[in-house]
Structures are given as C-alpha cells and as structure tokens.
Coordinates of C-alpha atoms in Angstrom, one line a residue:
Chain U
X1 CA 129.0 -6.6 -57.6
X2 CA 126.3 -5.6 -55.0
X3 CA 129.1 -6.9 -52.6
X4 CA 131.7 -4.8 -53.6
X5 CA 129.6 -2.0 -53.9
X6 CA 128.8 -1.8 -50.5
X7 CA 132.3 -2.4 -49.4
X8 CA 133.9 0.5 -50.7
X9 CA 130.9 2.8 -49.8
X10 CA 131.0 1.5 -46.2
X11 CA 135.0 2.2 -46.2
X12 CA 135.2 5.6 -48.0
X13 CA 131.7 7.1 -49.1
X14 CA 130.2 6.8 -45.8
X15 CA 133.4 6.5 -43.6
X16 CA 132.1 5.8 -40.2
X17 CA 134.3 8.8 -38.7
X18 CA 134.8 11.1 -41.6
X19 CA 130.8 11.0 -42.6
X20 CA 129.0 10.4 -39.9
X21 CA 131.3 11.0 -36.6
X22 CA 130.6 7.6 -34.9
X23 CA 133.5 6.5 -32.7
X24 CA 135.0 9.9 -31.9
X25 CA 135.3 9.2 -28.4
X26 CA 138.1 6.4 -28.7
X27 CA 139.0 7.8 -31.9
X28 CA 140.5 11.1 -30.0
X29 CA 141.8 9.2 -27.2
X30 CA 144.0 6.0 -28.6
X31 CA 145.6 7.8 -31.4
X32 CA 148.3 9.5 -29.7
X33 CA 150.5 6.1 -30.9
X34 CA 150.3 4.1 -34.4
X35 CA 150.4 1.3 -32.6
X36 CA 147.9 1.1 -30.2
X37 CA 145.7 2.6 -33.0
X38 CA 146.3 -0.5 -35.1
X39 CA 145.3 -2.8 -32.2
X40 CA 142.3 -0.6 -31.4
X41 CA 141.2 -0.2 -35.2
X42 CA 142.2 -4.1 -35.6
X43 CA 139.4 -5.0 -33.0
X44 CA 136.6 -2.3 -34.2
X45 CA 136.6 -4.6 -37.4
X46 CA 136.7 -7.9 -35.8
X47 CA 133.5 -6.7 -33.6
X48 CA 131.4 -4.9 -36.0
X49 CA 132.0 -7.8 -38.5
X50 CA 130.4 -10.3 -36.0
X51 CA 127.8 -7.5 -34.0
X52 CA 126.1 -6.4 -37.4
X53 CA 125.2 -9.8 -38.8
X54 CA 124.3 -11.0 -35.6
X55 CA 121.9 -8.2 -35.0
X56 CA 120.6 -8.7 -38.8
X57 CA 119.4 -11.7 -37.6
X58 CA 117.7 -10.1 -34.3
X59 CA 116.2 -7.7 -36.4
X60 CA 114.9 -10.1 -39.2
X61 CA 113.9 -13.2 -37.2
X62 CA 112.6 -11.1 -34.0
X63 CA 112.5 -7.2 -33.7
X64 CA 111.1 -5.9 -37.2
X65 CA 107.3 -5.3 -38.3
X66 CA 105.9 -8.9 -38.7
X67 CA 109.0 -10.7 -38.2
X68 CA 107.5 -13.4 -35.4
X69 CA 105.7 -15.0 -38.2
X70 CA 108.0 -18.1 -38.1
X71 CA 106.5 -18.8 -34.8
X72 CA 102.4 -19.3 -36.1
X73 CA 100.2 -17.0 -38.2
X74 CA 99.1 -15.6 -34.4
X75 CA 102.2 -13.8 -33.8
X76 CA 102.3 -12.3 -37.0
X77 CA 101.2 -8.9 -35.8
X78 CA 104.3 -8.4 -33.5
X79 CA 106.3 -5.3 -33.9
X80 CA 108.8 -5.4 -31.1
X81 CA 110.8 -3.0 -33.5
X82 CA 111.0 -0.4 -29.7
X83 CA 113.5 -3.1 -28.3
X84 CA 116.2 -3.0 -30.6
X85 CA 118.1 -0.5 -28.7
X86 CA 118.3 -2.8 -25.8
X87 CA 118.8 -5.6 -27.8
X88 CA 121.4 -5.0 -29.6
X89 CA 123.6 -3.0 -27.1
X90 CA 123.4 -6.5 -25.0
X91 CA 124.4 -8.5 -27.9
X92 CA 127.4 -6.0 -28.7
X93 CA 128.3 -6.4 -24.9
X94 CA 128.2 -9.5 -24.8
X95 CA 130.7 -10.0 -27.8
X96 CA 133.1 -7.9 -26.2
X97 CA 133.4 -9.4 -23.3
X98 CA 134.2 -12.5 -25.5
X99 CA 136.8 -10.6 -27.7
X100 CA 137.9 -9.2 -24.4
X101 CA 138.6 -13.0 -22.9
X102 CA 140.3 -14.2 -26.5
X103 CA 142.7 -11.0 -26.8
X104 CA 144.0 -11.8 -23.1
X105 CA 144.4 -15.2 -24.3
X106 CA 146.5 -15.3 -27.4
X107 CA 147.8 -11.7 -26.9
X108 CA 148.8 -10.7 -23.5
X109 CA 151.2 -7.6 -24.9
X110 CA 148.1 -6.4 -27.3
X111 CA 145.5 -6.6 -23.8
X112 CA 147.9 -4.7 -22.1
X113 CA 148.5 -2.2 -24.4
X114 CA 145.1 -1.8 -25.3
X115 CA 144.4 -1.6 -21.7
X116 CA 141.2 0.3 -20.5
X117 CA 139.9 1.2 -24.3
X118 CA 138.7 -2.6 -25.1
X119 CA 135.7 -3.0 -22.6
X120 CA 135.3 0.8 -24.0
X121 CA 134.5 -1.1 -27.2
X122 CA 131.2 -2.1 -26.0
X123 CA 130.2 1.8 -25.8
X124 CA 131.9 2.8 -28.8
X125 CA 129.5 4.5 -31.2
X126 CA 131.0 2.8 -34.1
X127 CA 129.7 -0.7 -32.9
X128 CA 126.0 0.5 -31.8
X129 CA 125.8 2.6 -35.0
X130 CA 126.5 -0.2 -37.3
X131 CA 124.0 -2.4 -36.3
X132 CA 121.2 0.6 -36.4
X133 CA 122.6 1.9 -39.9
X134 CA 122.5 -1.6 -40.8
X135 CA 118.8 -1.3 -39.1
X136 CA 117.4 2.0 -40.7
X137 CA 119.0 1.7 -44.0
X138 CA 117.3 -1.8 -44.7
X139 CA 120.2 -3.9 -45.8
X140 CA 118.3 -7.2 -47.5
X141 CA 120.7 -10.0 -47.0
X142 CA 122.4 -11.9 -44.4
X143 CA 126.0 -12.3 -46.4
X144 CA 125.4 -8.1 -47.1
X145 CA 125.4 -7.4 -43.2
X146 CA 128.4 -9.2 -43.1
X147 CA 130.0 -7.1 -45.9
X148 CA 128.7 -4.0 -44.6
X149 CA 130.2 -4.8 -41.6
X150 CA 133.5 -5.8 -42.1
X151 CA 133.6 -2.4 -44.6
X152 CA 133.0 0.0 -41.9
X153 CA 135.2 -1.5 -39.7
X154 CA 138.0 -1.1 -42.1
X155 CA 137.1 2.6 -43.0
X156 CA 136.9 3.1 -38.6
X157 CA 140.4 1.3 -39.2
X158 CA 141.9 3.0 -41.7
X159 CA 140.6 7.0 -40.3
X160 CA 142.7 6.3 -36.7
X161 CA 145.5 4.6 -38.4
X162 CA 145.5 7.9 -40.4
X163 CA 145.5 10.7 -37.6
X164 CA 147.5 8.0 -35.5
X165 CA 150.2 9.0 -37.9
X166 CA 149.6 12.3 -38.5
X167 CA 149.3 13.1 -34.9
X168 CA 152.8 11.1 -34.1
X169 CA 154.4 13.3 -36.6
X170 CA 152.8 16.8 -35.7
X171 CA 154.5 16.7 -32.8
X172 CA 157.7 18.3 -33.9
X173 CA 155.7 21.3 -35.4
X174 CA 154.9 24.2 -33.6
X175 CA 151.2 24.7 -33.0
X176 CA 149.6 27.4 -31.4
X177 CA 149.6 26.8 -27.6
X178 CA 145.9 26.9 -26.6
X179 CA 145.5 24.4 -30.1
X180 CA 147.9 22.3 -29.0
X181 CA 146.3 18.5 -28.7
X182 CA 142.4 18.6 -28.9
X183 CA 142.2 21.2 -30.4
X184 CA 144.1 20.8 -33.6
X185 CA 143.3 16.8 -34.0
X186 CA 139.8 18.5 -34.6
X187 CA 140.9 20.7 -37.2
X188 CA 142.7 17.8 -38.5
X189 CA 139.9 15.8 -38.7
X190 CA 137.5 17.7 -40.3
X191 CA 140.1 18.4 -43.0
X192 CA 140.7 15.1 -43.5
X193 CA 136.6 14.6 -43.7
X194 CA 136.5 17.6 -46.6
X195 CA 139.2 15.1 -48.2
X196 CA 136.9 11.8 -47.7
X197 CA 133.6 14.2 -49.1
X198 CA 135.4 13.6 -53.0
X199 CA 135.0 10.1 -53.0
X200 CA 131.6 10.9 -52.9
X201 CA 131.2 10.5 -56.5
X202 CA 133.0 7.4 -56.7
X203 CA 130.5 5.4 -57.5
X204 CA 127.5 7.1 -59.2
X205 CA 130.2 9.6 -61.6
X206 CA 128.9 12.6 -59.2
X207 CA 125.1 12.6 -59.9
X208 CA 123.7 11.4 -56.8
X209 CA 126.2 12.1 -54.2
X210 CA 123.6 14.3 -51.9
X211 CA 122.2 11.5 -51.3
X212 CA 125.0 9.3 -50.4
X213 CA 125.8 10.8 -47.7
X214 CA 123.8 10.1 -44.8
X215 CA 124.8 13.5 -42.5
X216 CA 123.3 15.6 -46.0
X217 CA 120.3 14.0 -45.4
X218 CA 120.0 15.4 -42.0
X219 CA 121.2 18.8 -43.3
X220 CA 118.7 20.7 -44.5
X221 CA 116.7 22.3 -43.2
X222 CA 113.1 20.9 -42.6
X223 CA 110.6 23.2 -44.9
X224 CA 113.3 23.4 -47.7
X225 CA 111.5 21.6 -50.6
X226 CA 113.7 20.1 -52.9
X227 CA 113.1 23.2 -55.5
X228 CA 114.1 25.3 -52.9
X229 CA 117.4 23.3 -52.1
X230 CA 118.4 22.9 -55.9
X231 CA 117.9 26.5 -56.2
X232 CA 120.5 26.7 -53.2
X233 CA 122.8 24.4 -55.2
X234 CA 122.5 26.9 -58.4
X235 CA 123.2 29.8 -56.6
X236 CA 126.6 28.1 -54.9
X237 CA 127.4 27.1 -58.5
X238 CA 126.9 31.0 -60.1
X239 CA 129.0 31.7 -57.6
X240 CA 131.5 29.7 -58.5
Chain Y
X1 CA 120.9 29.6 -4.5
X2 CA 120.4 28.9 -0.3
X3 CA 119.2 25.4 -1.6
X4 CA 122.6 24.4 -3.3
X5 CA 125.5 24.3 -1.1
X6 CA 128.6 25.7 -2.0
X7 CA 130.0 22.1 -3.3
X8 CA 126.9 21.3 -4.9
X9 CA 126.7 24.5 -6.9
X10 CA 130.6 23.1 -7.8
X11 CA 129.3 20.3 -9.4
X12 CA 126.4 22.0 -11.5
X13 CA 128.9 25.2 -12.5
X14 CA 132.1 23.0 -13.1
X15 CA 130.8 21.3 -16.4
X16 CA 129.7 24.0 -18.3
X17 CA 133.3 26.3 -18.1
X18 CA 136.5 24.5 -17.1
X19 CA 135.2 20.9 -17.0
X20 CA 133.3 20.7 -20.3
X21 CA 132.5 17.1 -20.7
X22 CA 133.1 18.0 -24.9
X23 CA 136.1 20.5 -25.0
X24 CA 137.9 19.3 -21.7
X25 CA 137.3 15.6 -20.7
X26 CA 136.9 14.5 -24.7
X27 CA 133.6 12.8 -23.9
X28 CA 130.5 12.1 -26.3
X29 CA 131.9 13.7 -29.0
X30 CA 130.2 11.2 -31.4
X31 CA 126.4 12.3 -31.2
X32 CA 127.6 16.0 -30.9
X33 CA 128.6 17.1 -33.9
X34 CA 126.4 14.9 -36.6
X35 CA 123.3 16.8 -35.6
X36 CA 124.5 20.4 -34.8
X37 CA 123.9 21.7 -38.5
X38 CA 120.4 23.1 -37.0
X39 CA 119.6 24.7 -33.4
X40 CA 116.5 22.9 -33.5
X41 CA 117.8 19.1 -33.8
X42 CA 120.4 20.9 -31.1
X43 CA 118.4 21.9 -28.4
X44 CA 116.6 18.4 -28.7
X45 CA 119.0 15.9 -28.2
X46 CA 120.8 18.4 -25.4
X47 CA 117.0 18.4 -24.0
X48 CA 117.3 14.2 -24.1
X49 CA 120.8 14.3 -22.7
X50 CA 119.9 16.1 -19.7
X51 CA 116.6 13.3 -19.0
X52 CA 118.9 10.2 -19.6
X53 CA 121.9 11.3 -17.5
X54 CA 120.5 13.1 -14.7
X55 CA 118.0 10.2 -14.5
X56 CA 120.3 7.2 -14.7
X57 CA 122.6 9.0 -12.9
X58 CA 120.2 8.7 -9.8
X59 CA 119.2 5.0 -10.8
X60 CA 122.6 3.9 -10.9
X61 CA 123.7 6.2 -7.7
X62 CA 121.1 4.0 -5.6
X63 CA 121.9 0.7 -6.9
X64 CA 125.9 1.1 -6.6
X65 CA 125.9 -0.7 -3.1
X66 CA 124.2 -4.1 -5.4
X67 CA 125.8 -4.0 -8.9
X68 CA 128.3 -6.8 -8.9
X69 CA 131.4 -4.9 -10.4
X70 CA 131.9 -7.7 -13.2
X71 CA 129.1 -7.0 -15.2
X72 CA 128.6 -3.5 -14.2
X73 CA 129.3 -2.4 -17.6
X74 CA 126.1 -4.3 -19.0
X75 CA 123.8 -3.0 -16.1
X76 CA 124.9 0.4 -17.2
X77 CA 124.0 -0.3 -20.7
X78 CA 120.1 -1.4 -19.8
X79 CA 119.6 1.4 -17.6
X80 CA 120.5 3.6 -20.2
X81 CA 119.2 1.9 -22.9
X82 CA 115.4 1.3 -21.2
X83 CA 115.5 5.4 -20.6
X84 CA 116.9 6.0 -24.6
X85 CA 114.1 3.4 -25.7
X86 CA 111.4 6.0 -23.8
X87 CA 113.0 9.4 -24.7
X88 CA 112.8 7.5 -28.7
X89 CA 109.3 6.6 -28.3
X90 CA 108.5 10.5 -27.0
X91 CA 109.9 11.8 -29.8
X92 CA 108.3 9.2 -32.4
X93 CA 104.6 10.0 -30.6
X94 CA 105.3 14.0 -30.5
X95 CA 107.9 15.1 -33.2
X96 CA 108.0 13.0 -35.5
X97 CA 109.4 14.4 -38.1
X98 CA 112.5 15.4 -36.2
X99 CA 112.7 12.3 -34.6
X100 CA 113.1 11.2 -38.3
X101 CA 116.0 14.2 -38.9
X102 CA 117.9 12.4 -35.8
X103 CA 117.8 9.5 -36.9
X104 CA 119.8 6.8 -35.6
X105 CA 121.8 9.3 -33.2
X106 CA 118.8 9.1 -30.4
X107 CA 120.0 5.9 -30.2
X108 CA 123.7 6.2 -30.1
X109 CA 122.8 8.4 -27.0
X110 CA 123.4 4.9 -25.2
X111 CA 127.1 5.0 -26.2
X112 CA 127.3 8.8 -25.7
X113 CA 130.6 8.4 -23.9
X114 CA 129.4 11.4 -21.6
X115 CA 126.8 9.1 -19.9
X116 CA 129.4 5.9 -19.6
X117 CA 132.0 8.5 -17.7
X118 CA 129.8 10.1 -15.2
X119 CA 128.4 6.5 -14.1
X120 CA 131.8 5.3 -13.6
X121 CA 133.4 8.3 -12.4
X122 CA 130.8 9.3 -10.4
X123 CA 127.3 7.8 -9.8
X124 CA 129.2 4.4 -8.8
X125 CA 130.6 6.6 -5.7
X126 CA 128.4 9.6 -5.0
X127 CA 124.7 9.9 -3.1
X128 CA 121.8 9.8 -5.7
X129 CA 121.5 14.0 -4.8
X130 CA 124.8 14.4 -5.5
X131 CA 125.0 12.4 -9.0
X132 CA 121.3 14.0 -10.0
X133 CA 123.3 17.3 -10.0
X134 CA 126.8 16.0 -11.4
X135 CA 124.7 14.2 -14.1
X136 CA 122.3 17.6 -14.9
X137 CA 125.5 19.8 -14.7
X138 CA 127.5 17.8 -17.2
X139 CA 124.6 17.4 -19.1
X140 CA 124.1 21.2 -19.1
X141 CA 127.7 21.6 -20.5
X142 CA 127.4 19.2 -23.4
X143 CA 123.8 20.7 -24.4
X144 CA 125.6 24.5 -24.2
X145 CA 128.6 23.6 -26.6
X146 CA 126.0 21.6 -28.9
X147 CA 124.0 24.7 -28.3
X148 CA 127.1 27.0 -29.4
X149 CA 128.1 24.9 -33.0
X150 CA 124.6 24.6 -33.4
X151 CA 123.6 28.7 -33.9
X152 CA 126.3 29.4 -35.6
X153 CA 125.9 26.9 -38.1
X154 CA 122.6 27.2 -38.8
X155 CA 123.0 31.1 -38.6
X156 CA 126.4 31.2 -41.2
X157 CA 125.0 28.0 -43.2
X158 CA 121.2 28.7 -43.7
X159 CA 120.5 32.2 -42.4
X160 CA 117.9 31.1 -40.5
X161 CA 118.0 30.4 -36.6
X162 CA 115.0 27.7 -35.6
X163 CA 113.9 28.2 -38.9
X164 CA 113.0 31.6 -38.6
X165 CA 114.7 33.4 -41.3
X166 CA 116.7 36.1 -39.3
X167 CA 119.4 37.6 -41.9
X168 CA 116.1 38.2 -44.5
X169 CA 115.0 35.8 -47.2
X170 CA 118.0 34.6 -49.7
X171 CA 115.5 34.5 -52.4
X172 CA 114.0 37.2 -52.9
X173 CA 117.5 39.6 -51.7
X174 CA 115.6 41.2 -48.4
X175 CA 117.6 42.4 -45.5
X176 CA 121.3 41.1 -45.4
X177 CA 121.1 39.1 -48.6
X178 CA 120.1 43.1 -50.4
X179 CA 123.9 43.7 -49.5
X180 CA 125.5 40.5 -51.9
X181 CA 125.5 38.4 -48.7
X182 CA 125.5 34.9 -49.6
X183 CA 124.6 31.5 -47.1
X184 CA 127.7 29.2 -46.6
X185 CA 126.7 26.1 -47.4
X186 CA 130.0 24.7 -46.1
X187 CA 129.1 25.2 -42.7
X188 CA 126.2 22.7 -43.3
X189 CA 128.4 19.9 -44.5
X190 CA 129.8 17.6 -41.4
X191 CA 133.4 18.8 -42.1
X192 CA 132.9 22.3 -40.5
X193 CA 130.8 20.8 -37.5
X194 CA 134.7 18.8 -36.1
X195 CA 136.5 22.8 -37.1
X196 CA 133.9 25.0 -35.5
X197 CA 134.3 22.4 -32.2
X198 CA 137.8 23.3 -32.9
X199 CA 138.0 26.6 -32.8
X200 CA 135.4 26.8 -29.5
X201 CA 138.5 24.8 -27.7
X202 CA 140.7 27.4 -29.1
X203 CA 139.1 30.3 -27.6
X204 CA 138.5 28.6 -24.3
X205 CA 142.0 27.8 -23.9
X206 CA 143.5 31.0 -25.2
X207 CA 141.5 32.9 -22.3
X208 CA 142.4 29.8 -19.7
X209 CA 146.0 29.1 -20.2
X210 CA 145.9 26.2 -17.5
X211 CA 143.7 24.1 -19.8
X212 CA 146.5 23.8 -22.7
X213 CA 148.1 20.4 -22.8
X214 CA 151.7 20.0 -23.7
X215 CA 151.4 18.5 -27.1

C-alpha cells in the first residue's frame, strides 16, 4: 500500500516536470517528435530507477549523519552529508555512460536518433533531483527508493510524451508569430501543470494538498505564519 | 569601458538581450522557474549562478589543453559540483533559512544546463579572460530574466517585493488593498512561473522579429 502510494504521487502529485520543473532543458528540446520523446522519456526511467536506489545506498551506508557506524563505534561521528552533491552526480555519470554503451549495443537506430540528448542525460535535472528528493524528503526503505524511482521516471515519461504530441499537432494552427515555438510550449506547459495541480487531492480527499506539493512549500513567503497564510486561503475562498 | 574591448564587451552584452541563455538558447530552464515565486530566493541563486559559472568557466578554460575529451563530461561535473558543494555550505553557514527555502535546487545548479553549454561551447575553446566574461555575461542574463519573473510574481502574488510590503498591508485594507485590490495567489503557484517565462519571450520577440522561429 505504502508502495503504491508513492507510485502514483511520484507520477502525478509531484510530477517531476509539472510540480517541480526538473528536466526542462531536454524536456523543451527533444519534443519536437513523439518519437524521439518516447526514446528520451524511455531512458529517463531506466536511469532514475537504477541512480536513486543506488544513491539510497550512498546516502544510508556512507554520506548521512552517523552512517559510518558499520565501520567501528570510532567512525560513528562522521557526517560527510556536504559530499553528496559530488557523489551522486558521479554515480549518475557513471550509469550513463553505461546506458549510453548498452543502447549503442542492442539499438543502433534508438542511439542515433537519440543522438546528442543521451550523454545530456547525465546533466539532466530530473536524474540529479531524484536522488536529492529522494535525499531531503527521507525516504526509509531500500525497495521505496526503487519505487520512487521508477514513479518519477514514468511521470518525466509520460509529461514529454504528452507535449511531444501536442506540440506535433499544433503545428497546423496558427500561433502568433513572435509565440511561435518556445514561446507557446511554455504556455502549454504551465497549463498543462494547472491540469496536473487537481490530482493534488488524489490521495488525502483534498485536506492536505498544500503540503503535497513540494514548490507550495517554497511559496510563501518567509514571515507568513501559518495564521497568516490560512487567513490568505479564507480571503481567496470569500472571493470565490 | 577602455578596459573591455570592443569583442569583449560583445560577450558580456550579448547574453543579457538577443542571446539570453533562458528565452533564446533554451538553457537552465529547470532551476529557473521553481524558485522565482520571491525576488529574494531570485536574486540568490542568480548571485550563485554568476560564482559557479564565471569561476568554472576560468577552471575549465585553463585546463582544456589536459582534459582527455572522453570523460570530459565527468571533469565538468566535479568542477562544478566542488564549487555548488562551497556556494551550499555558504548559504547553510550565513542564510540559513533561505538556504532551507531553496532547497534541493542549490544543488541542481550542477545540472543547470546553462553551466554544461558554456563549458562546451565555449570554455573548452576560449582564453580563461575570455570565458571569465562569457561565463559572467551569460550568467548575468539568466540572473536578469530570473530577476524579471521573480518581481512580478512576488509583486502580483504577495504584494510585497523582498518582503517589504509595497502595495500596503492586505490585512488591515491600507494603501492599494483600501481600493478592493486583492493578492493573486495564482501567480505564486508553479503554473504561472512556465506562463510569465512565456509571455517575457513574447515581448522579446514581438520587438525583435529575427528571433521568431518558424514553428
């Protein structure tokens, strides 16, 4: 149940793209055509569902508060928590590289078409922000990692495959000129986000959805108390 | 500006108009718009920017003759993570609290695609004087568009700007709020950060028609 849970919050509640804008870069770029987006989305989940339990283990056997205490009581004071960053970008490199080797293997037509974008994995946000949401939010369990993992990479998946298509098809309308492009897969984007913000109450009915969503807790602003901000909410609601 | 040539001040000016690393080459989008919905957390991370790119683009500029290019991808990544790890551990010792706000986006200032690019495109083939001022100069552009979604969400979404409340307290009705003037608490959500970007490329290109792509 815990499982499941965190799947379908991973894919829709906090949507990697829609909720917290991580993999914008290759996002924007590779999804002029369904089907390099496919490939491109295909390997985002194959990566962050190895990276993520990888680093889990980094960060539970080496990096966190304490965590050397497998070695002898005397290391038990250790917090080499400051190295994450470096660690876990080299182990997300280092995966790629190997993802990089199998595609050319088994899929010469896929490494083609994927071209340039799959060494880009290694600096896509998507990847280095799983493993450091994984990190901050304190997921407890090896087989969770894994699940939280393999969830984002799906929601990454299914956002591109999404203005993949869109953007295949908006091509016979007529946009404004200086839109055209950029521009209007922006607009498109942050619609589609508004859409993603109602599964918000998916899985609590509604009651705690300002705090599922990790951008609201970087929202307000920093002296609003709580009173303060629920007063905020009453006011938007009279309104209404 | 005797001490800039004329190619120099190119690469400085470029970036912040008609080469915007954000609205023009599509780069580092992903820290850019999770953070904007105060100037504060704004002017920060544009602040960190500038350090880790004008920095590394020096480091990298003076080792390009020695980086086998193989695994130049992963020398990249520790320079940039080794200057992230200090500008993270600045932050935790001075401010903390918005060091908390950011979150894990310090961090994904290593995959900011902006700092990727210019190594590639430039610090791998360019004098360390020359990189130090393409890495400021696109770092300058990125921190100006952040700085742009930034003030006007904070202004439309909380009335405040730095957290100074300059539209009057929504309160207790003073100054704008007297007039029925309520905050819009969409432009906080991340939604409206992606449409404000938006409409930013929308004026640039309306008053630059040679930026407008065919479709």
């Amino acid at each position: 149940m815990e499982h499941l849970e965190l799947f379908f919050k991973s894919i829709f509640i906090d949507n990697m793209v829609f909720a917290t804008f991580l993999g914008m870069c290759s996002y924007l770029a590779v999804s002029k055509k369904v089907s390099t987006a496919v490939g491109l989305g295909a390997a985002v989940i194959f990566v962050l569902a190895v990276t993520v339990p990888l680093n889990w283990l980094l960060d539970q056997y080496i990096l966190r508060d304490g965590a050397l205490a497998w070695l002898g009581p005397e290391y038990a004071d250790y917090d080499l928590s400051f190295l994450s960053f470096i660690l876990f970008i080299a182990t997300i490199a280092t995966m790629v590289q190997l993802v990089e080797i199998v595609v050319e293997k088994f899929s010469p037509s896929l490494y083609n078409s994927l071209g340039i974008f799959l060494p880009l994995i290694a600096v896509n946000c998507a990847i280095l922000g799983g493993s450091l949401f994984m990190q901050s939010r304190d997921i407890q369990t090896l087989g969770l990692a894994t699940t939280y993992g393999i969830g984002s990479g799906i929601g990454w998946f299914l956002a591109i495959l999404a203005i993949a298509a869109i953007r295949e098809k908006i091509r016979y309308s007529n946009v404004p000129a200086p839109l055209r492009g950029l521009g209007i897969t922006f607009i498109i984007t942050g619609l589609m986000a508004i859409g993603f913000m109602s599964f918000g109450g998916m899985l609590t009915g509604g009651d705690e959805e300002e705090e599922t969503t990790p951008v609201a807790e970087v929202a307000p602003v920093k002296e609003m108390s709580k009173e303060a901000s629920d007063e905020l909410v009453l006011t938007t609601n009279e309104k209404e | 500006m005797g001490l800039l040539s004329k190619k120099d001040q190119k690469l400085i000016l470029d970036p912040l108009a008609d080469d915007n690393p954000i609205t023009i080459q599509v780069l580092g989008i992903c820290s850019a718009l999770a953070i904007t919905a105060q100037l504060k957390a704004s002017i920060v991370m544009a602040v960190s920017v500038i350090f880790v790119l004008g920095i590394g683009n020096v480091v990298i500029s003076l080792m390009r003759n020695i980086i086998p290019s193989k695994i130049r991808i992963i020398v990249q990544l520790v320079v940039v993570a080794t200057l992230v790890i200090i500008v993270d551990q600045v932050l935790k010792a001075y401010a903390y609290t918005l060091s908390k706000e950011l979150s894990v986006f310090v961090g994904l200032i290593i995959t900011n695609c902006i700092i990727m690019g210019r190594f590639e495109a430039f610090a791998l083939g360019n004098g360390p004087w020359r990189s130090f001022l393409d890495g400021i100069g696109n770092a300058l552009g990125y921190g100006v568009i952040l700085i742009i979604v930034g003030f006007f969400r904070e202004l439309f979404g909380s009335g405040t700007l730095l957290g100074f409340k300059v539209l009057g307290d929504p309160i207790e009705k003073t100054g704008l709020y007297a007039t029925g003037y309520e905050n819009n608490g969409f432009m906080l959500l991340s939604p409206m950060a992606l449409i404000v970007v938006g409409l930013i490329i929308w004026v640039q290109r309306s008053r630059n028609k040679a930026l407008i792509e065919e479709n």
